[in-house]
mmCIF file of C-alpha atoms in Angstrom:
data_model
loop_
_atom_site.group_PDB
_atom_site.id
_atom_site.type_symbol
_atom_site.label_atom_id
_atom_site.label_comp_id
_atom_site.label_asym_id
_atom_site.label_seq_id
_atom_site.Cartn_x
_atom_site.Cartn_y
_atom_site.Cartn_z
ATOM 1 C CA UNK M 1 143.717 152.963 98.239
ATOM 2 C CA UNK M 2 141.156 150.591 98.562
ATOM 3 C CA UNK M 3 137.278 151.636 97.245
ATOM 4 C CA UNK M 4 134.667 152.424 99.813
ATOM 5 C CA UNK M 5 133.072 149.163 101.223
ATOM 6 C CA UNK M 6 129.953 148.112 99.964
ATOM 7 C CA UNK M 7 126.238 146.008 101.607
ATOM 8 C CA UNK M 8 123.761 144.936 98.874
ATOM 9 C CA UNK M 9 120.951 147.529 98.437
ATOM 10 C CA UNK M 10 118.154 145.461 99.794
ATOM 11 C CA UNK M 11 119.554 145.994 103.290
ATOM 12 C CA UNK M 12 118.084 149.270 102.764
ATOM 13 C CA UNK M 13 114.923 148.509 101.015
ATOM 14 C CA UNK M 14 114.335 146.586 103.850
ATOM 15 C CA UNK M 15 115.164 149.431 106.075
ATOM 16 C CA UNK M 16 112.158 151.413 104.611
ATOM 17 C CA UNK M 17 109.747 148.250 104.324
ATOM 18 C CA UNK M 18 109.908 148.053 108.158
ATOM 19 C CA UNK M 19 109.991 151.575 108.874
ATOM 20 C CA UNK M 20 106.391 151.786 106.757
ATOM 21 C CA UNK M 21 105.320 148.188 108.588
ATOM 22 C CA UNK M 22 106.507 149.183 112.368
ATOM 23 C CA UNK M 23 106.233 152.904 112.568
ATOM 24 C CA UNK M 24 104.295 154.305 109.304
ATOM 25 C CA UNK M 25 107.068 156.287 108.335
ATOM 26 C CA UNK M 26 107.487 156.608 104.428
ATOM 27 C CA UNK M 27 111.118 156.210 104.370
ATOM 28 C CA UNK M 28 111.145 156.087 100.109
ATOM 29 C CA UNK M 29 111.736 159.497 100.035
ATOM 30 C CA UNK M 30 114.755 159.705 102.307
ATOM 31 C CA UNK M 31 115.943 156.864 100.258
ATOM 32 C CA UNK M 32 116.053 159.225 96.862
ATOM 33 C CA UNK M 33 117.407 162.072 99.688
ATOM 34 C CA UNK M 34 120.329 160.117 100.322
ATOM 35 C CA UNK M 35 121.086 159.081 96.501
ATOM 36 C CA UNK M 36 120.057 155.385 97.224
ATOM 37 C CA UNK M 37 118.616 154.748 93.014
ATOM 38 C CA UNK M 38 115.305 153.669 93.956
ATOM 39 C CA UNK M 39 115.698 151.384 90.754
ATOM 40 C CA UNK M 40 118.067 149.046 92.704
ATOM 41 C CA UNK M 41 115.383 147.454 94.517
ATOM 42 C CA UNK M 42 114.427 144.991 91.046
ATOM 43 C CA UNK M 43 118.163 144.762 90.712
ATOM 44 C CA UNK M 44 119.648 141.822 92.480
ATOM 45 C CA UNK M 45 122.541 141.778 94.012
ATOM 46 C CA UNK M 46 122.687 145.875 93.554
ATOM 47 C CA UNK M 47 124.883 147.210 96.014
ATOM 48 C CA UNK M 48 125.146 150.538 98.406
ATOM 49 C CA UNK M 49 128.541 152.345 99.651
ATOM 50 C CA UNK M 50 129.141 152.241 103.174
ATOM 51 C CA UNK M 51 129.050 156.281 103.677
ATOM 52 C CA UNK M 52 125.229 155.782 102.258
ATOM 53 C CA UNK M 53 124.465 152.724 104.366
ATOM 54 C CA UNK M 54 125.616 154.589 107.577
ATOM 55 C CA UNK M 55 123.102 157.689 106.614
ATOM 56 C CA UNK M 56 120.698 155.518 106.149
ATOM 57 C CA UNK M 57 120.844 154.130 109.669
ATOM 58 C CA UNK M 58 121.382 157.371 111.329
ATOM 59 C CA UNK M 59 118.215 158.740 109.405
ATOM 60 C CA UNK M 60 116.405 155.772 110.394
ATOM 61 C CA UNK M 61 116.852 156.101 114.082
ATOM 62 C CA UNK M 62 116.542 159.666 114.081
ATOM 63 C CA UNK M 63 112.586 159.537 112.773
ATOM 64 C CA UNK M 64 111.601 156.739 114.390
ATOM 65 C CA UNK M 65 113.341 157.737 117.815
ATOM 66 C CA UNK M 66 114.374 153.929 118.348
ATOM 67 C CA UNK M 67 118.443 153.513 119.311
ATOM 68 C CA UNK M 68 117.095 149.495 118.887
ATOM 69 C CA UNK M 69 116.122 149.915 115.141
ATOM 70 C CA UNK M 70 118.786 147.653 113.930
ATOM 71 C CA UNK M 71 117.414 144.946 115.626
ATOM 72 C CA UNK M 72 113.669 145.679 114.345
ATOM 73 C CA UNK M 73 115.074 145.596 110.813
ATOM 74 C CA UNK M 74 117.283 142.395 111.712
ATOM 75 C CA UNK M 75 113.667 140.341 112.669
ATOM 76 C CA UNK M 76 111.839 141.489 109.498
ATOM 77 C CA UNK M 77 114.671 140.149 107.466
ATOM 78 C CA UNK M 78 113.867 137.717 104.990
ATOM 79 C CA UNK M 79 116.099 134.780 103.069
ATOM 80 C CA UNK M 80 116.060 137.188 99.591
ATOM 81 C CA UNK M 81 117.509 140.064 101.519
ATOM 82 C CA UNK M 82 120.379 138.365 101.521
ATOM 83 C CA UNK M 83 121.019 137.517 97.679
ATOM 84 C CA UNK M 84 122.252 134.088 96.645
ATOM 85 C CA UNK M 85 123.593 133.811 100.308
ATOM 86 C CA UNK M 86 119.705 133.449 101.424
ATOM 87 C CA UNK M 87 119.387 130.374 98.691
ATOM 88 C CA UNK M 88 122.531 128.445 100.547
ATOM 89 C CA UNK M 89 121.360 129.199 103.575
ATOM 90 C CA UNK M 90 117.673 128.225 102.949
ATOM 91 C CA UNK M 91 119.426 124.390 101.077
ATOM 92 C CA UNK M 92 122.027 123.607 103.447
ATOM 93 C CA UNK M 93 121.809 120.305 105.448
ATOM 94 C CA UNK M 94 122.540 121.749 108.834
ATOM 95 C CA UNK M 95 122.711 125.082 110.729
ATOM 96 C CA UNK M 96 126.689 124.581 110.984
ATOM 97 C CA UNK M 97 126.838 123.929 107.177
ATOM 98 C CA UNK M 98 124.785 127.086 106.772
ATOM 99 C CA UNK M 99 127.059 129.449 109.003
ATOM 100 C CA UNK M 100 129.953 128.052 107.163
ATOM 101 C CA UNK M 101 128.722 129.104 104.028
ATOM 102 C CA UNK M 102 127.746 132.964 104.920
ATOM 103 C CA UNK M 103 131.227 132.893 106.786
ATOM 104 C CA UNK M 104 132.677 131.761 103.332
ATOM 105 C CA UNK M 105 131.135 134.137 101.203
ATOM 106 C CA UNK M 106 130.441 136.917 103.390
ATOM 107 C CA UNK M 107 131.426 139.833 100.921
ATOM 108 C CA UNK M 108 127.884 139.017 99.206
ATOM 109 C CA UNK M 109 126.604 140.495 102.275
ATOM 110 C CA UNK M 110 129.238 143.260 102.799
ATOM 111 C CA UNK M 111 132.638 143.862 102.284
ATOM 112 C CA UNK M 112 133.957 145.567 105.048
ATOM 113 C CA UNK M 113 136.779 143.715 106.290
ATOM 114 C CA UNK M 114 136.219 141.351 109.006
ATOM 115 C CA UNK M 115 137.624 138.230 110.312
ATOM 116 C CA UNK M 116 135.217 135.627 111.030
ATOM 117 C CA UNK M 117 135.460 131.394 112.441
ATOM 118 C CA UNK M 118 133.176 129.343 113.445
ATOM 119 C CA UNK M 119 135.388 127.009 115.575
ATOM 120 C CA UNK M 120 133.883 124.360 117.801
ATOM 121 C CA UNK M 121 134.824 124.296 121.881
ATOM 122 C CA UNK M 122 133.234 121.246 123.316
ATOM 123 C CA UNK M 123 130.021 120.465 123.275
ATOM 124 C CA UNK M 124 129.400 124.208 121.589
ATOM 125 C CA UNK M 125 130.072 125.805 118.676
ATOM 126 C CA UNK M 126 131.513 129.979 118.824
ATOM 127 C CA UNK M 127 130.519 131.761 115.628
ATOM 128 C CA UNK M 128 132.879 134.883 116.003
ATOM 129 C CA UNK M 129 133.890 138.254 114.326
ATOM 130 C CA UNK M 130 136.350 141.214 114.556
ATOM 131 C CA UNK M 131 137.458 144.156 112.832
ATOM 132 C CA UNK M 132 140.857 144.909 112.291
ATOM 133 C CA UNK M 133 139.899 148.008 110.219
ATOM 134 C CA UNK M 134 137.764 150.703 111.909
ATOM 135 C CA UNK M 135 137.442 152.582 109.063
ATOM 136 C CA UNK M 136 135.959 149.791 106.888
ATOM 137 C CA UNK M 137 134.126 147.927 109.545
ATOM 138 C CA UNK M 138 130.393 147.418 109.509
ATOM 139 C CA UNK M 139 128.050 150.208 111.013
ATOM 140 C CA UNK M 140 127.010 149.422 115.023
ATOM 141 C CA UNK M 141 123.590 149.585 113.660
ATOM 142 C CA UNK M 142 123.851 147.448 110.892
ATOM 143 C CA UNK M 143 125.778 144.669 112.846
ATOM 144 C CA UNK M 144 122.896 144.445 115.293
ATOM 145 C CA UNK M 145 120.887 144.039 112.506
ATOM 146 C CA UNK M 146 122.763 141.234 111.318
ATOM 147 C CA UNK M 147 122.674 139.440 114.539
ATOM 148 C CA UNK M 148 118.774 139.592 114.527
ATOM 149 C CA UNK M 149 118.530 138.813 110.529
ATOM 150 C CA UNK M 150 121.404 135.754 111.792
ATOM 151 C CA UNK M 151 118.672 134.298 114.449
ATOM 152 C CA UNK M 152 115.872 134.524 111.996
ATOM 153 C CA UNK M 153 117.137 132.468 109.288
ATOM 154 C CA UNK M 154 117.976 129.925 111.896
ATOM 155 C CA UNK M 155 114.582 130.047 112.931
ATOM 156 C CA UNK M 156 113.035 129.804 109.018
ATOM 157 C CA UNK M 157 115.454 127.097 108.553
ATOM 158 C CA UNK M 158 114.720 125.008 111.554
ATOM 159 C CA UNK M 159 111.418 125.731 112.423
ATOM 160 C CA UNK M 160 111.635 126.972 115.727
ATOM 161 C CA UNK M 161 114.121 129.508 118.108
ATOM 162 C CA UNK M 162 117.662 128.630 117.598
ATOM 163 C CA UNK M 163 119.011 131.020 120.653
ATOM 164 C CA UNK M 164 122.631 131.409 121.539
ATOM 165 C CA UNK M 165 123.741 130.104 124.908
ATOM 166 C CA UNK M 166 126.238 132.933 125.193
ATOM 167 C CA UNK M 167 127.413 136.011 123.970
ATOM 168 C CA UNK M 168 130.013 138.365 123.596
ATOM 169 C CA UNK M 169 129.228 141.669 121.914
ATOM 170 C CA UNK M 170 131.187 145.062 120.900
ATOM 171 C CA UNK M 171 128.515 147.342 121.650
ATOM 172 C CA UNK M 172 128.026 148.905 124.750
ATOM 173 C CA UNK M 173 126.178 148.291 127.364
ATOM 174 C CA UNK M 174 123.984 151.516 127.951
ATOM 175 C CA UNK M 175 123.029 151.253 123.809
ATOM 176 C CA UNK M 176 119.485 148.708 124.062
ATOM 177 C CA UNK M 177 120.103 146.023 126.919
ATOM 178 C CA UNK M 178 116.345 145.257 126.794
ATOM 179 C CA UNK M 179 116.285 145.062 122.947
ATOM 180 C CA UNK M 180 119.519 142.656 123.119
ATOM 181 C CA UNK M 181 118.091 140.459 126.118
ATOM 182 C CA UNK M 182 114.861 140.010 124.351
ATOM 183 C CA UNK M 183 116.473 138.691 121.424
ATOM 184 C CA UNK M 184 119.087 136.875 122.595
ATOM 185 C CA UNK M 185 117.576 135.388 125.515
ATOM 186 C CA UNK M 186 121.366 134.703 127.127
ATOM 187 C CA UNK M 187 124.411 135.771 128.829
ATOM 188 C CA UNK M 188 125.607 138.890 127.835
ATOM 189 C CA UNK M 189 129.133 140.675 127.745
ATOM 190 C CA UNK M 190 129.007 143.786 126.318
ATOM 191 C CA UNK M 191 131.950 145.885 125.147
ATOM 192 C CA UNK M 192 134.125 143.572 123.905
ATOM 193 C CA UNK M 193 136.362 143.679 120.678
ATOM 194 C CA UNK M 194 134.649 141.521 118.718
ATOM 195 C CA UNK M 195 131.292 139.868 117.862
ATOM 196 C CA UNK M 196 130.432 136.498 118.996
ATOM 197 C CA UNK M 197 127.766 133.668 119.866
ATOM 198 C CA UNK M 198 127.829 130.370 121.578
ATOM 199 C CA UNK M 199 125.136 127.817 120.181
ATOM 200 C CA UNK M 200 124.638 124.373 121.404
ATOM 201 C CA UNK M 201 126.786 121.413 119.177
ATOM 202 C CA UNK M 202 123.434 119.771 118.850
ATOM 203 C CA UNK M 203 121.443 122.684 117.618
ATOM 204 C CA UNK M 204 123.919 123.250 114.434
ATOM 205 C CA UNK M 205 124.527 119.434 113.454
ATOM 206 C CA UNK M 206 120.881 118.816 113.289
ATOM 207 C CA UNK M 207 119.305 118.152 109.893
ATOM 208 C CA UNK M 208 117.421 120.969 108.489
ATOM 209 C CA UNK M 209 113.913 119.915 106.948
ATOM 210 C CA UNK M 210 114.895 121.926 103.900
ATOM 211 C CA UNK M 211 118.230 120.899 102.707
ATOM 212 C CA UNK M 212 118.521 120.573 98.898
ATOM 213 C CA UNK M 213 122.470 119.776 98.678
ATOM 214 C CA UNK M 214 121.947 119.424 94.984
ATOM 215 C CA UNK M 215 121.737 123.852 94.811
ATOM 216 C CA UNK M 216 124.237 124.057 97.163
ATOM 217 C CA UNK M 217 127.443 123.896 93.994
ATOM 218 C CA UNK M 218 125.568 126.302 91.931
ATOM 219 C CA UNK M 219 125.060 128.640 94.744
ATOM 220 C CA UNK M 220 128.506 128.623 95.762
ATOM 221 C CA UNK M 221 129.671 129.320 92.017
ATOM 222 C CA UNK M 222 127.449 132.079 91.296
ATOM 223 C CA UNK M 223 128.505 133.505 95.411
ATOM 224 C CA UNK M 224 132.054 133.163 93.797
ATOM 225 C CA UNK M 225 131.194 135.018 90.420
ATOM 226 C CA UNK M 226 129.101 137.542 92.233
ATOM 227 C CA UNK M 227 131.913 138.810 94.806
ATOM 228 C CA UNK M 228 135.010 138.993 92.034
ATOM 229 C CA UNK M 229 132.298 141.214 89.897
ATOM 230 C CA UNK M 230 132.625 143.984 92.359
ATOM 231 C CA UNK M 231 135.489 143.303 94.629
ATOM 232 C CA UNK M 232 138.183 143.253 91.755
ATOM 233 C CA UNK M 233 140.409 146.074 93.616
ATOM 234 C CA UNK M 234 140.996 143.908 96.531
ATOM 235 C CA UNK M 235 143.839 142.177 96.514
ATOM 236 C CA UNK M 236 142.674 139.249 97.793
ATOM 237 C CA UNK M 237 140.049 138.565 94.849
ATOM 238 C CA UNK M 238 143.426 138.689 92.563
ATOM 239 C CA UNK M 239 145.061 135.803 95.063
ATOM 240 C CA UNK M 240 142.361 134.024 94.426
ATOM 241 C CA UNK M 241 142.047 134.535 90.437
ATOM 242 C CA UNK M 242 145.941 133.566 90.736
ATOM 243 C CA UNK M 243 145.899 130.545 92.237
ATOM 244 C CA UNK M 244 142.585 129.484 89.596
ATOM 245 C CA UNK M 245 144.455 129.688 87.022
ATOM 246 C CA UNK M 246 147.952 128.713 88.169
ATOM 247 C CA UNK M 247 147.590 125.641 91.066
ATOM 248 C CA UNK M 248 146.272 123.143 88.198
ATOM 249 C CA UNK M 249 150.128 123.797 86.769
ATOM 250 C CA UNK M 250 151.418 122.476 89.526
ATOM 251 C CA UNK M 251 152.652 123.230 93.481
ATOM 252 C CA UNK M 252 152.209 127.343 93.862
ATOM 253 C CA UNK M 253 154.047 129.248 96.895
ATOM 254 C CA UNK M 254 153.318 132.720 98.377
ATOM 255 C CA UNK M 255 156.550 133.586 96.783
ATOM 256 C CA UNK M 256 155.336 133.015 93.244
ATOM 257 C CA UNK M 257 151.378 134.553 93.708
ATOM 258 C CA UNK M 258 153.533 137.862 95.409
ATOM 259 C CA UNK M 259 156.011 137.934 92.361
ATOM 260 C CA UNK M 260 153.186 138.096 89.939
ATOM 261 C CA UNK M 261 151.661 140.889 92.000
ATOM 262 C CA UNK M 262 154.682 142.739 91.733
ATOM 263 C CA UNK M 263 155.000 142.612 95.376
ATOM 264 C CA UNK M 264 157.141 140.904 97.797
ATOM 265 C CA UNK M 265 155.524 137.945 100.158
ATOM 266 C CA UNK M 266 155.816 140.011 103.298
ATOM 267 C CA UNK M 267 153.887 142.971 101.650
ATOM 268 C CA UNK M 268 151.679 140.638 100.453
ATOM 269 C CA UNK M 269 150.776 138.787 103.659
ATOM 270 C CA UNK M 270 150.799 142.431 105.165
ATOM 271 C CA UNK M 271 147.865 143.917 102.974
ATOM 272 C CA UNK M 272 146.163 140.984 102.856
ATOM 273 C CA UNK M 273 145.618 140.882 106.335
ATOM 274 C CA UNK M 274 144.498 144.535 106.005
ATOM 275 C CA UNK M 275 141.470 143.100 104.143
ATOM 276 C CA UNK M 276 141.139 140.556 106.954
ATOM 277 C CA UNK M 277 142.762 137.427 105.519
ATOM 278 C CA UNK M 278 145.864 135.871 105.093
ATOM 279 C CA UNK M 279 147.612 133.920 101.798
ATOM 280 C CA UNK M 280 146.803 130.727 103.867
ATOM 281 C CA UNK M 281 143.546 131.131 104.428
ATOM 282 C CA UNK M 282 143.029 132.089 100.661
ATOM 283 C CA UNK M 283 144.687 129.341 99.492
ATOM 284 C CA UNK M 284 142.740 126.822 101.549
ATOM 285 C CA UNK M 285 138.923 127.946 100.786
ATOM 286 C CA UNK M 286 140.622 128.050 96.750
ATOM 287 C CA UNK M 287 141.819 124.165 97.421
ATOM 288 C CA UNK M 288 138.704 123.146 98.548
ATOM 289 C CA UNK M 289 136.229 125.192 96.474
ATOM 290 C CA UNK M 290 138.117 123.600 93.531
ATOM 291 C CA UNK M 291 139.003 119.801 95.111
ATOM 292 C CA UNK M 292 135.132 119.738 95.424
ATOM 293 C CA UNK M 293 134.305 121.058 91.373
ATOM 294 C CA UNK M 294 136.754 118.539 90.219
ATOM 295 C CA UNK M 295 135.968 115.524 92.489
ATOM 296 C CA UNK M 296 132.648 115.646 91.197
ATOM 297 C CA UNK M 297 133.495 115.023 87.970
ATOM 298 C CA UNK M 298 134.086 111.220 87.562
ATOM 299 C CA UNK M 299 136.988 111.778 84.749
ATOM 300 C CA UNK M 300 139.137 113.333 87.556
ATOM 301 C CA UNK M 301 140.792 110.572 90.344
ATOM 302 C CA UNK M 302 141.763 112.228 93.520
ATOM 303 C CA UNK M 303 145.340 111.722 92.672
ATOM 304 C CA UNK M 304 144.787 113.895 89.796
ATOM 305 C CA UNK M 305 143.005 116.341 92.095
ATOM 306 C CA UNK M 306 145.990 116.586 94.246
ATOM 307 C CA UNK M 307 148.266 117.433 91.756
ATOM 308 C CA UNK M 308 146.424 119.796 89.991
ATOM 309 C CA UNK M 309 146.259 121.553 93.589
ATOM 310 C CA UNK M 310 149.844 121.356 94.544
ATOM 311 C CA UNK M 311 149.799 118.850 97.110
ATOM 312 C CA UNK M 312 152.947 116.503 97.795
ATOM 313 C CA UNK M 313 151.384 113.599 97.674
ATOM 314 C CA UNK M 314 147.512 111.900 98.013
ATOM 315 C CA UNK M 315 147.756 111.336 101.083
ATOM 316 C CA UNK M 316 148.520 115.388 102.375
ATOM 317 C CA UNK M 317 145.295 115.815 100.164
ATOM 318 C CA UNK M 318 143.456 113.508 101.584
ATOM 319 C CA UNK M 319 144.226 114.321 105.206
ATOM 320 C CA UNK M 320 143.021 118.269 103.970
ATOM 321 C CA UNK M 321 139.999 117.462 102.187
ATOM 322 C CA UNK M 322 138.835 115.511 105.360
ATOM 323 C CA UNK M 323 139.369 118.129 107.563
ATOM 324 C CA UNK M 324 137.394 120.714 104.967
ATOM 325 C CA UNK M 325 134.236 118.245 104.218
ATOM 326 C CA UNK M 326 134.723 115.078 107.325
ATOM 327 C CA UNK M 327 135.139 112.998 104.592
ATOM 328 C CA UNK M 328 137.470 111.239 102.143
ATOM 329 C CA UNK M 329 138.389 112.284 98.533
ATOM 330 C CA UNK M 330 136.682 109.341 97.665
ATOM 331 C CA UNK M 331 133.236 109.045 99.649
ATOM 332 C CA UNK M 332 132.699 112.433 98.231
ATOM 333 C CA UNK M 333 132.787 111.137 95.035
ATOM 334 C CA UNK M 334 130.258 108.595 95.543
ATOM 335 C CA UNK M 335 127.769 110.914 96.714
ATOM 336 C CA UNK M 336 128.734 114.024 94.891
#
């Protein structure tokens, strides 16, 4: 059985800071009430269980009489709430780069199981998410609050209101139409099955003032460190540790990772889209997370690279690593 699904522990520091900032409630207290360790706020990248986070929230709206708390929380967000995710997102180049990344490395955030893309559809881009797993999906009122916290990093990275031209949303409609309207500032279709907003092509591609692309490795590797720490039960974390250590030995199947996990590949693809994944997703982000360690190291050529990560031939590689970075094997060696 997999463990209770975690958030990191400032979501709910920041859950009191705005509660004693908005409404002049002293929410500390309830903190302690609920067994939150008070000591986790200096501690970062502490984390919360899910069954906490939810009390949390319902003890939140509850004093403050506000069903649209989430997304009061969501606009007081800040970049550090969000651990080394709010360091990415602060150095990437672009807003699309940026969404990629928290899509990437979500579990930093939480790891209830959800399936997120950001896939582009003409001249827009659809940043979408569902959850295949009631039971581990995020809290209503914490999801609102990440769709406020979502639209104010945009707007600390760019400058100004990045706004959605579009979206799609689980909750229903009678919950806060005025709170969602006001911050959205769109179309809205409420009560759907998943999450998801439209932003303009242009919007997302456009270079962020801020971009340091030279923090962007070392956040990713300590985002990659950070989530196998505490996510070691799932089995996707153990795909992953798999294919590390085996794909530089040469071409890996599902067949062989599922074998070593004492399991057969139809079980395996089976509970790993339980956790909201699949072996070929896995095994892409792993190709590319290492294709773009190695590549930037000059000792390695990029036929090396594509042996060591089980491709046929250069070629296959280089058609993959285009698709993952819009460039070549080699152009991202110049500049890495």
């Amino acid at each position: 059985m997999l463990e209770e699904p975690t958030t990191l522990a400032s979501v709910a520091f920041r859950v009191a800071d705005t509660l004693r900032d908005e409404y002049g409630i002293d929410f500390v207290p309830v903190l302690a009430d609920i067994g939150v360790d008070l000591s986790k706020r200096t501690r970062p990248g502490a984390r919360v269980i899910r069954s906490r986070q939810a009390e949390i929230w319902r003890r939140a709206e509850e004093l403050t009489g506000d069903p649209g708390i989430g997304i009061v929380v969501g606009r007081h967000s800040e970049p550090r709430d969000y651990y080394v995710l709010g360091h990415s997102w602060l150095a990437s180049s672009t807003l699309k780069d940026a969404f990629e990344r928290v899509i990437r490395y979500r579990e930093v955030i939480s790891n209830n199981v959800q399936n997120s893309a950001l896939v582009r559809e003409g001249e827009l881009y659809r940043i979408k998410s569902s959850y295949p797993d009631v039971e581990r999906m995020p809290i209503m009122t914490g999801m609102e609050a990440g769709v406020a916290g979502l639209l104010k990093l945009c707007r600390v990275s760019a400058g100004r209101d990045v706004l959605p031209v579009r979206a799609d949303l689980i909750f229903p409609a009678n919950r806060n139409p005025d709170g969602f309207q006001n911050l959205l500032k769109c179309p809205i279709r409420y009560g759907c099955d998943y999450n998801a907003l439209w932003f303009r092509a242009e919007d997302l591609e456009a270079p962020l003032p801020g971009a340091l692309p030279e923090m962007l490795d070392a956040a990713d590797r300590i985002a990659r460190d950070y989530i196998a720490t505490f996510d070691h039960s799932q089995l996707a974390t153990q795909v992953r540790t798999l294919l590390i250590r085996m794909l530089p030995a040469g071409k890996v199947d599902q067949e062989t990772i599922a074998s070593k996990l004492y399991r057969s590949a139809s079980t395996l693809q089976r509970q790993l889209g339980a956790e909201g994944t699949s072996y070929r997703d896995i095994l892409a982000e792993t190709r590319e997370s290492l294709a773009k360690q190695y590549l930037a190291d000059p000792g390695y050529a990029p036929s090396d690279v594509a042996f060591m990560l089980g491709f046929a031939d250069q070629s296959n590689f280089g058609r993959a690593f285009k698709r993952w970075t819009g460039m070549s094997p080699g152009e991202f060696q110049k500049v890495a």
